[in-house]
Coordinates of C-alpha atoms and ligand atoms in Angstrom, one line a residue:
X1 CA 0.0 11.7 18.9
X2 CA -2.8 10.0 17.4
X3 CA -3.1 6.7 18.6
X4 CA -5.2 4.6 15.9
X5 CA -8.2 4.8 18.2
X6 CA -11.8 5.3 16.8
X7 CA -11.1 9.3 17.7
X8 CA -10.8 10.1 14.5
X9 CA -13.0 11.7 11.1
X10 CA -14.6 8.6 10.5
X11 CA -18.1 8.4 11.9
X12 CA -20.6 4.5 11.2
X13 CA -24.3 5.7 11.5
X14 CA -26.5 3.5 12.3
X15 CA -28.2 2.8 8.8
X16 CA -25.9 2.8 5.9
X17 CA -28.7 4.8 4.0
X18 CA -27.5 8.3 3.3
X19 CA -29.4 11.1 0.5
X20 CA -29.0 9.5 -2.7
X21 CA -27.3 12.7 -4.5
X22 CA -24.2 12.5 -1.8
X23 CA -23.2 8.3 -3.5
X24 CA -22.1 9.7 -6.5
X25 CA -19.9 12.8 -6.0
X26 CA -16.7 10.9 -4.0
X27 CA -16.4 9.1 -7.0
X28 CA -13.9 10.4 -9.9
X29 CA -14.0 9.1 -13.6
X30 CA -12.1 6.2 -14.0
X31 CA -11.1 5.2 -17.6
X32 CA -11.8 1.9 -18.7
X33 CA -11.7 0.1 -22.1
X34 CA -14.4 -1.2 -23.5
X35 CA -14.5 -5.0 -24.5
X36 CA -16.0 -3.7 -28.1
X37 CA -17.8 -6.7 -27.9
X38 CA -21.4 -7.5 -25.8
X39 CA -20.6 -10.2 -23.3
X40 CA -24.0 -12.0 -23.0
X41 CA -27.2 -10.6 -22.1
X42 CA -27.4 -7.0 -20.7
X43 CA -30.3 -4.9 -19.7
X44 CA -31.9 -2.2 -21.7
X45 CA -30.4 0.8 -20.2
X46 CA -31.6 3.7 -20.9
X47 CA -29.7 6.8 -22.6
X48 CA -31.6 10.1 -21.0
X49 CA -29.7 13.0 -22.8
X50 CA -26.6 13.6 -24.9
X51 CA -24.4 16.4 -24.9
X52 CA -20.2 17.0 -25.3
X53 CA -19.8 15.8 -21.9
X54 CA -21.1 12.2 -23.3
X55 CA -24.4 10.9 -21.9
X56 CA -26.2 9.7 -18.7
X57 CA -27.4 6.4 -18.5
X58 CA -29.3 4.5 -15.8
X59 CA -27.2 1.1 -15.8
X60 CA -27.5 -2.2 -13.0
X61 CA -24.2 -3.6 -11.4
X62 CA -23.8 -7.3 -12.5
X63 CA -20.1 -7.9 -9.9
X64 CA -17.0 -6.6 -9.5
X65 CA -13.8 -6.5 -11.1
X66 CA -10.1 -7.5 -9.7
X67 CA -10.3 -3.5 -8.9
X68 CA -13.1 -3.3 -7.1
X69 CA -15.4 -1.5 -9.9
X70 CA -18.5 -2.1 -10.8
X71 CA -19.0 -4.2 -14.0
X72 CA -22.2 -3.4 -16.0
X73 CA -23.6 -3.9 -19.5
X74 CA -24.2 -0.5 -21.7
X75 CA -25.5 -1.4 -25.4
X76 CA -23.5 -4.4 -26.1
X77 CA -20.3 -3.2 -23.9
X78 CA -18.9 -4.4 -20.7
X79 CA -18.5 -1.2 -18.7
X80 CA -16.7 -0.6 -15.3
X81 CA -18.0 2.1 -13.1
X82 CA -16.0 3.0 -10.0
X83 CA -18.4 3.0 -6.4
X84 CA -20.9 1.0 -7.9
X85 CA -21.6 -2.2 -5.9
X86 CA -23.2 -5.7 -7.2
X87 CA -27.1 -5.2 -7.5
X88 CA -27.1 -1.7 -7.3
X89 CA -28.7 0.5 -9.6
X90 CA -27.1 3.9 -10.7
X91 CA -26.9 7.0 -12.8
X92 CA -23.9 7.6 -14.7
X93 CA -22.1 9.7 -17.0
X94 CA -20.5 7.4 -20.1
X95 CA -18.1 9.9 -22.7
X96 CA -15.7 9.2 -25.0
X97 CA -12.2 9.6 -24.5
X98 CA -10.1 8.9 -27.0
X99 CA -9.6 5.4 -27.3
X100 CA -11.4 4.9 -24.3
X101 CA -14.7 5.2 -22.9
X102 CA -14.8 7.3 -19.6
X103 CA -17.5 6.5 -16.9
X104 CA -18.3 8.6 -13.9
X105 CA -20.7 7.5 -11.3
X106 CA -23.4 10.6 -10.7
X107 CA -25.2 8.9 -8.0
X108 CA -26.5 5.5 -6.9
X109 CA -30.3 5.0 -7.1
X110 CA -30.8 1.6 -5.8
X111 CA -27.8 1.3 -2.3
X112 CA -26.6 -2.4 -1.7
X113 CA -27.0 -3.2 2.2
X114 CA -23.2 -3.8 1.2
X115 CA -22.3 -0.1 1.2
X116 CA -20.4 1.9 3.5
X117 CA -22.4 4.3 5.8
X118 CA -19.0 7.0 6.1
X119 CA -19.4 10.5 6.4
X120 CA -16.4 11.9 4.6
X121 CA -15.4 14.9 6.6
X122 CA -12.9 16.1 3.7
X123 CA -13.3 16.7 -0.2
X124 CA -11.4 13.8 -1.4
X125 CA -10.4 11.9 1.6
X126 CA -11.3 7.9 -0.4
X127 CA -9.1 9.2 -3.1
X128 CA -6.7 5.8 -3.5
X129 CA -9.1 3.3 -1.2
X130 CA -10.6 1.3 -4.5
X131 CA -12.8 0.2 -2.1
X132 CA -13.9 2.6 0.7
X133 CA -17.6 2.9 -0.3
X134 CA -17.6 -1.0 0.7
X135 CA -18.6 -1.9 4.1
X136 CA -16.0 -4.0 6.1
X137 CA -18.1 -7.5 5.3
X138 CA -18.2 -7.1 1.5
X139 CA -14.8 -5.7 1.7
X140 CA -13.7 -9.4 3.6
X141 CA -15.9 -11.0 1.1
X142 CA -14.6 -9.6 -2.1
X143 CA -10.6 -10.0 -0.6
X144 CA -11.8 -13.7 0.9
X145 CA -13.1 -14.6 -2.8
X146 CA -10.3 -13.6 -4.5
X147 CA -7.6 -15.3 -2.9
X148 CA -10.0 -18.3 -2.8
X149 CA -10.1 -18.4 -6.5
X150 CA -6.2 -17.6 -7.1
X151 CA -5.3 -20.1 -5.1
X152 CA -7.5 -22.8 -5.7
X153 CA -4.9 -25.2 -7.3
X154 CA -3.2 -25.5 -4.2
X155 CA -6.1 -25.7 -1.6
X156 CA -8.9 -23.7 0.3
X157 CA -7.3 -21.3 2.0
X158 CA -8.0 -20.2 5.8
X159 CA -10.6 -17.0 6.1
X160 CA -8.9 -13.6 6.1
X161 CA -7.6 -11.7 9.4
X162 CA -9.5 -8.3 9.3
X163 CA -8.3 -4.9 11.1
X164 CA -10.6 -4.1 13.9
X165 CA -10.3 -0.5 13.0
X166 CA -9.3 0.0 9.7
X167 CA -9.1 3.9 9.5
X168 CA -5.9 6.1 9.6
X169 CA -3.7 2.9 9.7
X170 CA -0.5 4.1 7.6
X171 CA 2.7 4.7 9.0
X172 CA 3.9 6.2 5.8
X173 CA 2.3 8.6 4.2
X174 CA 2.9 10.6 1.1
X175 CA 1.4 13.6 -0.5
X176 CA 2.6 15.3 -4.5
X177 CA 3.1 18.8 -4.6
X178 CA 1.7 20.8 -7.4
X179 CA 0.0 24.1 -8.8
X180 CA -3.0 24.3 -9.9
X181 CA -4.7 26.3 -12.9
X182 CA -5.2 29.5 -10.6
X183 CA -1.4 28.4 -10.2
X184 CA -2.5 28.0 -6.4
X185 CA -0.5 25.6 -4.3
X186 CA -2.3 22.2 -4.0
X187 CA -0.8 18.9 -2.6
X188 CA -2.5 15.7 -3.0
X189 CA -2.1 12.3 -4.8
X190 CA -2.0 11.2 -8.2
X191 CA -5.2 10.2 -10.1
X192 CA -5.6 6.4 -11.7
X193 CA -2.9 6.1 -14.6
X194 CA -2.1 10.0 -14.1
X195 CA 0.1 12.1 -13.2
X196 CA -2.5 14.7 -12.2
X197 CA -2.8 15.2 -8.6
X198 CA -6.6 15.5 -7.0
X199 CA -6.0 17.9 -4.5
X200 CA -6.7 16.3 -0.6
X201 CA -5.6 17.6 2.8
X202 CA -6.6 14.5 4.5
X203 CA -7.1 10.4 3.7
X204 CA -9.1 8.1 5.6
X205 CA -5.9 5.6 5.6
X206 CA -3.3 8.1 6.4
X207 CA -1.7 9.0 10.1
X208 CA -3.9 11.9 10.6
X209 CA -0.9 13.6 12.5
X210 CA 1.2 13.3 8.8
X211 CA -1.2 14.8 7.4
X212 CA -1.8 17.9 9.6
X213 CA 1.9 18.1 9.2
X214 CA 2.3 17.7 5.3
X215 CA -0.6 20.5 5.5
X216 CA 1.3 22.8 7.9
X217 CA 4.2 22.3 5.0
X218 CA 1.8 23.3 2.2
X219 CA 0.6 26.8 4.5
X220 CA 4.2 27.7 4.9
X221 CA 5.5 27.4 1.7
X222 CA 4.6 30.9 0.3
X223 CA 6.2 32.6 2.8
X224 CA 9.3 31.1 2.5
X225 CA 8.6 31.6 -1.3
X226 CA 8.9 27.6 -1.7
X227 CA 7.6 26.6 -4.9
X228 CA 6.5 23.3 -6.0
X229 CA 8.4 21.3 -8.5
X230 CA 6.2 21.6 -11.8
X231 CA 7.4 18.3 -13.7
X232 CA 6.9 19.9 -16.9
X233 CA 9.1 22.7 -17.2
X234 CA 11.2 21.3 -15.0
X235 CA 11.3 24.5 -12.8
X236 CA 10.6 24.5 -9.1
X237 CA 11.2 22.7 -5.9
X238 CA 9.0 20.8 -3.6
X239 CA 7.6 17.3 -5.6
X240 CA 6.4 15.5 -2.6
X241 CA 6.4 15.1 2.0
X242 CA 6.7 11.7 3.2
X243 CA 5.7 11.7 6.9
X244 CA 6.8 8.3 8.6
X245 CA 5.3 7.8 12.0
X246 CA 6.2 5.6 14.3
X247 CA 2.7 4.4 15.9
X248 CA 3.9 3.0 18.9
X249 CA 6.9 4.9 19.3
X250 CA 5.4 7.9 18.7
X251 CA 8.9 9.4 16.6
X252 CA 8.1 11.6 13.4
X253 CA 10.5 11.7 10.5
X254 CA 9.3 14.2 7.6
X255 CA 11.3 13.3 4.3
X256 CA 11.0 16.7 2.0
X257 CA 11.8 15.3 -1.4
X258 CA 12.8 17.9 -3.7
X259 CA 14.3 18.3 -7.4
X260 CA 17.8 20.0 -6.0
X261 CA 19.9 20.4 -3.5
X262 CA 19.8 23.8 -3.1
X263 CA 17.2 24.6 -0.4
X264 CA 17.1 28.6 0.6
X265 CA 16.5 29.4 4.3
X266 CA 16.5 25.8 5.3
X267 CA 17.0 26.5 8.5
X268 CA 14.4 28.5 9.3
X269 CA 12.1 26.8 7.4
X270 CA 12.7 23.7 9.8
X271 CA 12.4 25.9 13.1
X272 CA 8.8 27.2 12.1
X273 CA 8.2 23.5 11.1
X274 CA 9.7 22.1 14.4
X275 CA 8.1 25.2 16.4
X276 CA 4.6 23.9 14.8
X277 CA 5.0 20.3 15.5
X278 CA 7.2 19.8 18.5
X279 CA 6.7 16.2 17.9
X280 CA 8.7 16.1 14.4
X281 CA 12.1 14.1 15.7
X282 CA 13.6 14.4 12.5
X283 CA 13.7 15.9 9.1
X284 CA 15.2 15.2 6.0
X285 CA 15.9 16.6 3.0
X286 CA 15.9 13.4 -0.1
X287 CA 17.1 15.0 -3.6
X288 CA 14.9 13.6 -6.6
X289 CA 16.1 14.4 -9.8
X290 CA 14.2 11.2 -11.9
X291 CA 11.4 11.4 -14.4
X292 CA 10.0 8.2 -13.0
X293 CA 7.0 7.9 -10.5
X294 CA 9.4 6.7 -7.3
X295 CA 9.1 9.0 -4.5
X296 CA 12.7 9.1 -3.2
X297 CA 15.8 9.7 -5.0
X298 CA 19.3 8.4 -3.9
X299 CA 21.1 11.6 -2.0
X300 CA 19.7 12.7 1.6
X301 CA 20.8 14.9 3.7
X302 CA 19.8 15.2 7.6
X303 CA 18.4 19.0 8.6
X304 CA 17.2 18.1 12.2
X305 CA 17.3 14.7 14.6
X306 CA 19.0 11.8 13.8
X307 CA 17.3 11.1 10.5
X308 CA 16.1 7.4 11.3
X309 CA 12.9 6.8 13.7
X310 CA 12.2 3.7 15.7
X311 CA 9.2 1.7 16.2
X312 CA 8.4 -1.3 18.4
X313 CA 6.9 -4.7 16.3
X314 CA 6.3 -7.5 18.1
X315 CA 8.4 -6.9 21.2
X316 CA 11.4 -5.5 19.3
X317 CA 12.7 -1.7 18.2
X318 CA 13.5 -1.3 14.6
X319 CA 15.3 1.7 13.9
X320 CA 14.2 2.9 10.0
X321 CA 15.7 5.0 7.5
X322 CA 13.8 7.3 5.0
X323 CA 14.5 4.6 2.4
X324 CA 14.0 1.6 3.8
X325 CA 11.0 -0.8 3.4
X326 CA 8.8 -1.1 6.7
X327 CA 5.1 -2.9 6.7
X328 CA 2.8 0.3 6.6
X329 CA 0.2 -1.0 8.7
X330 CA 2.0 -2.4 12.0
X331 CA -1.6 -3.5 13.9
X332 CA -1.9 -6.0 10.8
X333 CA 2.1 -6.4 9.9
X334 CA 2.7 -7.9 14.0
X335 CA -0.6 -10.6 13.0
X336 CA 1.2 -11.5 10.1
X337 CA 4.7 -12.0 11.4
X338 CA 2.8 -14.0 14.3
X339 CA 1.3 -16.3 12.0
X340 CA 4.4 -16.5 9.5
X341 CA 6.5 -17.3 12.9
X342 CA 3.6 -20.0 13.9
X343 CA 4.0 -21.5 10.6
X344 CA 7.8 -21.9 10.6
X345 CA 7.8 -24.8 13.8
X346 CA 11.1 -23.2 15.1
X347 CA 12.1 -25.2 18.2
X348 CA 15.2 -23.5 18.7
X349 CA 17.9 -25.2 16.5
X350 CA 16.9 -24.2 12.8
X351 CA 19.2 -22.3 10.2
X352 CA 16.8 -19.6 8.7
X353 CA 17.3 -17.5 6.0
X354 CA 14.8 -14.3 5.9
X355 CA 15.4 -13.5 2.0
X356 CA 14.0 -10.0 0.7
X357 CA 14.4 -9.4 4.2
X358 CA 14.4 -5.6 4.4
X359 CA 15.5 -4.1 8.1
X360 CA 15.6 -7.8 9.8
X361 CA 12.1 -7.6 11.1
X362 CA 11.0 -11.3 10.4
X363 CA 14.2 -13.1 10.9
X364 CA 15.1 -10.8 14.2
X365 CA 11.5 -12.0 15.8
X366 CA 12.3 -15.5 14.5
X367 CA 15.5 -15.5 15.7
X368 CA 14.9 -15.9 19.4
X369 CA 13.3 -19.2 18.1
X370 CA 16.0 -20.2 15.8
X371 CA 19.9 -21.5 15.9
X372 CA 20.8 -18.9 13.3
X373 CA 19.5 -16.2 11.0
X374 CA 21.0 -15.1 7.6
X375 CA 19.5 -12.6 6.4
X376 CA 19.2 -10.8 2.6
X377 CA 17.9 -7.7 1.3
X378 CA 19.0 -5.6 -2.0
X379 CA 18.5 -2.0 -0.3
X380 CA 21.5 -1.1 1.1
X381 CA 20.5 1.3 4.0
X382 CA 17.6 -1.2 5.1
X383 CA 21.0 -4.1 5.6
X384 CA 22.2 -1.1 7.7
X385 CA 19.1 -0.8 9.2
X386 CA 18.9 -4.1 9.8
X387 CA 22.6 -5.2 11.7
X388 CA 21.9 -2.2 14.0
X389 CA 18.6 -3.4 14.7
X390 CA 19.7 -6.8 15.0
X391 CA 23.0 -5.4 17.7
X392 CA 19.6 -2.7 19.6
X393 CA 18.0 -6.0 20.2
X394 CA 20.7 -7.6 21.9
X395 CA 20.4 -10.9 18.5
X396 CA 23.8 -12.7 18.6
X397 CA 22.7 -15.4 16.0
X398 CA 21.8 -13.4 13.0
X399 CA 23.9 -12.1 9.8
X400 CA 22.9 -9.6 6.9
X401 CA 24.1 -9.2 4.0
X402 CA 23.4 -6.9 1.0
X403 CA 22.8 -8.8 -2.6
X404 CA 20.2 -10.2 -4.5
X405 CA 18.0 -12.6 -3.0
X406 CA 18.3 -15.3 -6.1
X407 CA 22.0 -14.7 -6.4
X408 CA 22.9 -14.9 -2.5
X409 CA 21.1 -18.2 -2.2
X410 CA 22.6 -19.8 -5.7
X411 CA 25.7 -19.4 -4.3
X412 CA 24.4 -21.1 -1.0
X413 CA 23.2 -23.5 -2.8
X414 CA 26.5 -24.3 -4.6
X415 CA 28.3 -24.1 -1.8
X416 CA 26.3 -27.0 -0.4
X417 CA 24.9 -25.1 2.5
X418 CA 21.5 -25.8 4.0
X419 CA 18.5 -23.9 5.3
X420 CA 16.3 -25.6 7.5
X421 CA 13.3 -22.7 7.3
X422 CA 12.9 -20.1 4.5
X423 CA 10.9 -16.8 4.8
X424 CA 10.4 -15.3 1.8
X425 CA 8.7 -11.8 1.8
X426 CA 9.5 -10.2 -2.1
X427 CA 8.7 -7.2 -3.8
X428 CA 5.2 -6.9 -5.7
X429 CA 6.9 -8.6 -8.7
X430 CA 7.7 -11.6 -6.7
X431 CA 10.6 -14.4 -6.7
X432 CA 12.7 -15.8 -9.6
X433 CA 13.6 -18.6 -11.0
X434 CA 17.3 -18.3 -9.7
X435 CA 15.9 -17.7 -5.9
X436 CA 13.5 -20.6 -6.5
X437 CA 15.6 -23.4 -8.3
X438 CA 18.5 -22.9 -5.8
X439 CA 15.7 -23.3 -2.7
X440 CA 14.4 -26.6 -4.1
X441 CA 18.5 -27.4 -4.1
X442 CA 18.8 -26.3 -0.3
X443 CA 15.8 -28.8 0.6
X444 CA 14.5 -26.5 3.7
X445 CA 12.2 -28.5 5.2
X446 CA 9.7 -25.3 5.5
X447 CA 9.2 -22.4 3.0
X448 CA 6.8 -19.4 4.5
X449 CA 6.4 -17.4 1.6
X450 CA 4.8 -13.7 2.8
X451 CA 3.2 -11.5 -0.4
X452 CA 2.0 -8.3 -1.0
X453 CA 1.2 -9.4 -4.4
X454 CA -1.0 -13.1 -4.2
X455 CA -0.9 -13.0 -8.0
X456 CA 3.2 -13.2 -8.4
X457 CA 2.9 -15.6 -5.1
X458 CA 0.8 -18.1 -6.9
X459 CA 2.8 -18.1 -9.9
X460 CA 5.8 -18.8 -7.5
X461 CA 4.1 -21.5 -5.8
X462 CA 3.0 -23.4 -8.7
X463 CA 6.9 -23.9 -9.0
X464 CA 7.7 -25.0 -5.7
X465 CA 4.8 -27.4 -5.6
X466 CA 6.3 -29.0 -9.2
X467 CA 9.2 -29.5 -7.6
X468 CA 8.9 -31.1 -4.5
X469 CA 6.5 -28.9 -2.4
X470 CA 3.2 -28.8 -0.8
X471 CA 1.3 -25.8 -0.2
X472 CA -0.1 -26.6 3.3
X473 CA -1.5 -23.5 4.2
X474 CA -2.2 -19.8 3.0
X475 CA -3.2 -17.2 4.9
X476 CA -4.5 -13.8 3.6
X477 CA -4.2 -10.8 6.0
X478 CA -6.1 -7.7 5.3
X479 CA -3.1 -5.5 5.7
X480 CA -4.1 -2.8 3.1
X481 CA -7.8 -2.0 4.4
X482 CA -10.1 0.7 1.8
X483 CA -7.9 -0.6 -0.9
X484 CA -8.1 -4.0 -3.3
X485 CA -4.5 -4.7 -2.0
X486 CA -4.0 -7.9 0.3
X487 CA -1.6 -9.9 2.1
X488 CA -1.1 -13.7 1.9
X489 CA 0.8 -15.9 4.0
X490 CA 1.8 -19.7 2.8
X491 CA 3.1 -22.1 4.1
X492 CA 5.2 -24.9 2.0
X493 CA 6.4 -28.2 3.1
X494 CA 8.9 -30.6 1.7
X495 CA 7.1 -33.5 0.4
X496 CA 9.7 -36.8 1.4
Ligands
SAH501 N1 10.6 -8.7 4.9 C1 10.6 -7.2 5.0 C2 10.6 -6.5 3.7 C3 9.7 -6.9 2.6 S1 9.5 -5.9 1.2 C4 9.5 -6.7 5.9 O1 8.5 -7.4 6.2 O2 9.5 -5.6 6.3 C5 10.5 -6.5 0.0 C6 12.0 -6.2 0.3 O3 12.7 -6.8 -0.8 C7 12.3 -4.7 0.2 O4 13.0 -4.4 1.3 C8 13.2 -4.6 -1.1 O5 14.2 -3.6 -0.9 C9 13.8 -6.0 -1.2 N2 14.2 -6.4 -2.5 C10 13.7 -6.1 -3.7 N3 14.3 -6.8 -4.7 C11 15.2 -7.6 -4.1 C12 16.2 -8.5 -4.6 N4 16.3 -8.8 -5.9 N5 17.0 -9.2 -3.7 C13 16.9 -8.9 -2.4 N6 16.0 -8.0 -1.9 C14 15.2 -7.4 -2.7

């Protein structure tokens, strides 16, 4: 299997000057709102020629938004324009829509020496990666400068820790199954704020092997008269494939998530699968009957292998369930652990508690540093996940349990007990108060707080540092390369 090596797609000329017609056409419309008010100077831009289809302006790029689009200045409006970089001139297309005004980059005349020099080798392979038509420097920068500013409050934090290669990094990898007007079967993902899926067969972030597979999937389907699941009528049956690779491991688990149970000639739609991809080790089928935007649904059944795979992060196998949270990009996830580890000062005798701790990765690595581990985590298959991981790795001095975080440690906290180290890793929403208020109560002398979401991280630091903690240290990680997503890594100490 592929091996995250610069093999791949992805090709870096040598100058990142490419025909000025090609800038324009990865980019889809994005739909922003207008500020309805002019926000300070702008440039006289000039409309060339209206039609239905709104009109094309020539507009300048004056920085970037938290999304990674262009901000410009159109006739007293602040506009964003997605693929336009600071400085850069470009054409685009400016329409009405609704309450909205709709932009849509048609090329760039004027290319920043901060943009990308990729040769896209599939029709919308950026789709998702907010930032892919950003070389790696600006892409540093604009992540370095954000975090900076977040977290000024509590201090300047250290510079970021980049990917060496940042192509074809993810480990899980999802694509939507749909129809399209010719009521052809397309697969793809989801546009911005849509449930419309631009049609891709290959990402420049996904495992290239899932995606060969998920496109194997889409090629068998009319034969075995599979139809996708069409979430307006209700009728059909394939919504998405989630391919979860184990990069070091090399296992393959395909998840087919589907709106029923009932899945004809499933058994020989899994030999032709397995007879096309000998590498698959196990497949699952994950029933989704919701009307939300989550992937999986609750029931899964096993159709081949033992429907778990196993990877290797930092010295350790982790055996992982279709449901369970895992760190998609493992060449970033073992820096970060590293550094959250370093952080810590274990010398051997601490009580840890690894809270949102999904399958026990952080608090199994820190446990061969550690007295004991007490681990947390809501999902009830990652706690599974997590004790059998915790048994494969041969860890006497750790426990999980399944509960809420905030809950678990309240009632740590009243029972008197103590931490001496807290890692705290939470969902994109972050902590609460209940999880917060009963750690100041515990007194840990260290709390490394790991985020996915900086923004909910600063709002939870700013509580621990009212009540009786510093912020020491923070670290971003570029875990989430192409994308505006980023890691951060702080450390707090108890002040005496
Ligand atoms: N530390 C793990 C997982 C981090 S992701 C790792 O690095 O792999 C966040 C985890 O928090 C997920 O596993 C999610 O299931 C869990 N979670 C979400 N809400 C929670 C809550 N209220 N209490 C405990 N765990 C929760």
């Amino acid at each position: 299997m592929n091996k995250q090596k610069n093999n791949g797609n992805i090709k870096s000329g040598k100058k990142h000057h490419k025909s000025k017609k090609q800038y324009g056409k990865q980019h889809s419309a994005q739909a922003s709102r207008t500020s309805g008010k002019s926000k300070g100077k702008h440039r006289t831009d000039t409309p060339r020629q209206s039609n239905q289809r709104g009109i094309t302006a020539e507009v300048t790029c004056t920085g970037l938004t938290n999304e990674g689009k262009g901000i410009v200045q159109w006739k007293g409006k602040q506009l964003e324009i997605a693929g336009l970089l600071p400085g850069e001139t470009g054409e685009v297309n400016i329409f009405k829509k609704g309450r909205f005004i709709d932009t849509k980059l048609k090329r760039v005349i004027k290319p920043s020496e901060d943009r990308a020099n990729l040769t896209l080798s599939f029709p919308n392979e950026g789709v998702g990666c907010h930032l892919y038509h950003m070389n790696e420097h600006a892409q540093n920068r604009f992540k370095q400068k954000f975090i900076d500013e977040l977290m000024k409050p509590f201090g300047k934090p250290e510079p970021i820790i980049t990917m060496e290669f940042p192509f074809y990094y993810r480990n899980k990898n999802v694509m939507t199954f749909g129809l399209n007007k010719k009521r052809q079967i397309i697969c793809g993902l989801y546009a911005e704020n849509s449930h419309q899926i631009i049609p891709m067969e290959r990402s420049i972030i996904h495992d290239q092997k899932a995606d060969e597979i998920i496109q194997t999937i889409k090629g068998m389907m009319k034969s075995f008269k599979m139809q996708p699941y069409n979430e307006d009528t209700g009728r059909g049956f394939l919504r998405h494939v989630l391919v979860r690779v184990g990069k070091k491991s090399g296992e393959i688990m395909v998840v087919l998530v589907a709106a029923s149970p009932m899945f004809k000639g499933k058994n020989n739609f899994v030999k032709a699968l397995r007879k096309a991809h000998p590498e698959i080790t196990t497949i699952l089928l994950n029933v989704n009957k919701r009307n939300d935007s989550m992937v999986l649904g609750n029931q899964e059944k096993v159709l081949f292998g033992k429907g778990t795979i196993t990877d290797t992060l930092c010295g350790l196998k982790f055996n992982i369930s279709a449901k369970s949270f895992y760190q998609i990009n493992p060449v970033q996830t073992e820096k970060l652990y590293a550094k959250a580890i370093e952080m810590a000062e274990l010398t051997g005798k601490e009580t840890v508690v690894d809270a949102y701790c999904g399958i026990g990765t952080i608090g199994l690595i820190a446990s061969k540093k550690a007295g004991k581990v007490i681990g947390v985590e809501l999902n009830k298959d990652a706690v599974r996940d997590a004790i059998h991981n915790s048994k494969r790795n041969g860890m006497k001095n750790a426990r999980f349990y399944q509960g809420d975080a905030g809950e678990f440690m309240m009632q740590m906290a009243a029972r008197g007990e103590k931490a001496d180290v807290v890692f705290m890793d939470p969902p994109r929403s972050g902590s609460d108060e209940a999880f917060l208020s009963s750690v100041v109560k515990m007194q840990p002398n260290r709390v490394v707080y790991i985020s996915c979401n900086p923004v909910t991280q600063a709002r939870d630091l700013k509580y621990l540092a009212k009540n009786g903690y510093a912020v020491e240290s923070i670290q971003p990680v570029d875990m989430f390369p192409q994308t505006v997503h980023v890691e951060c890594c702080s450390l707090l100490v108890r002040k005496n």
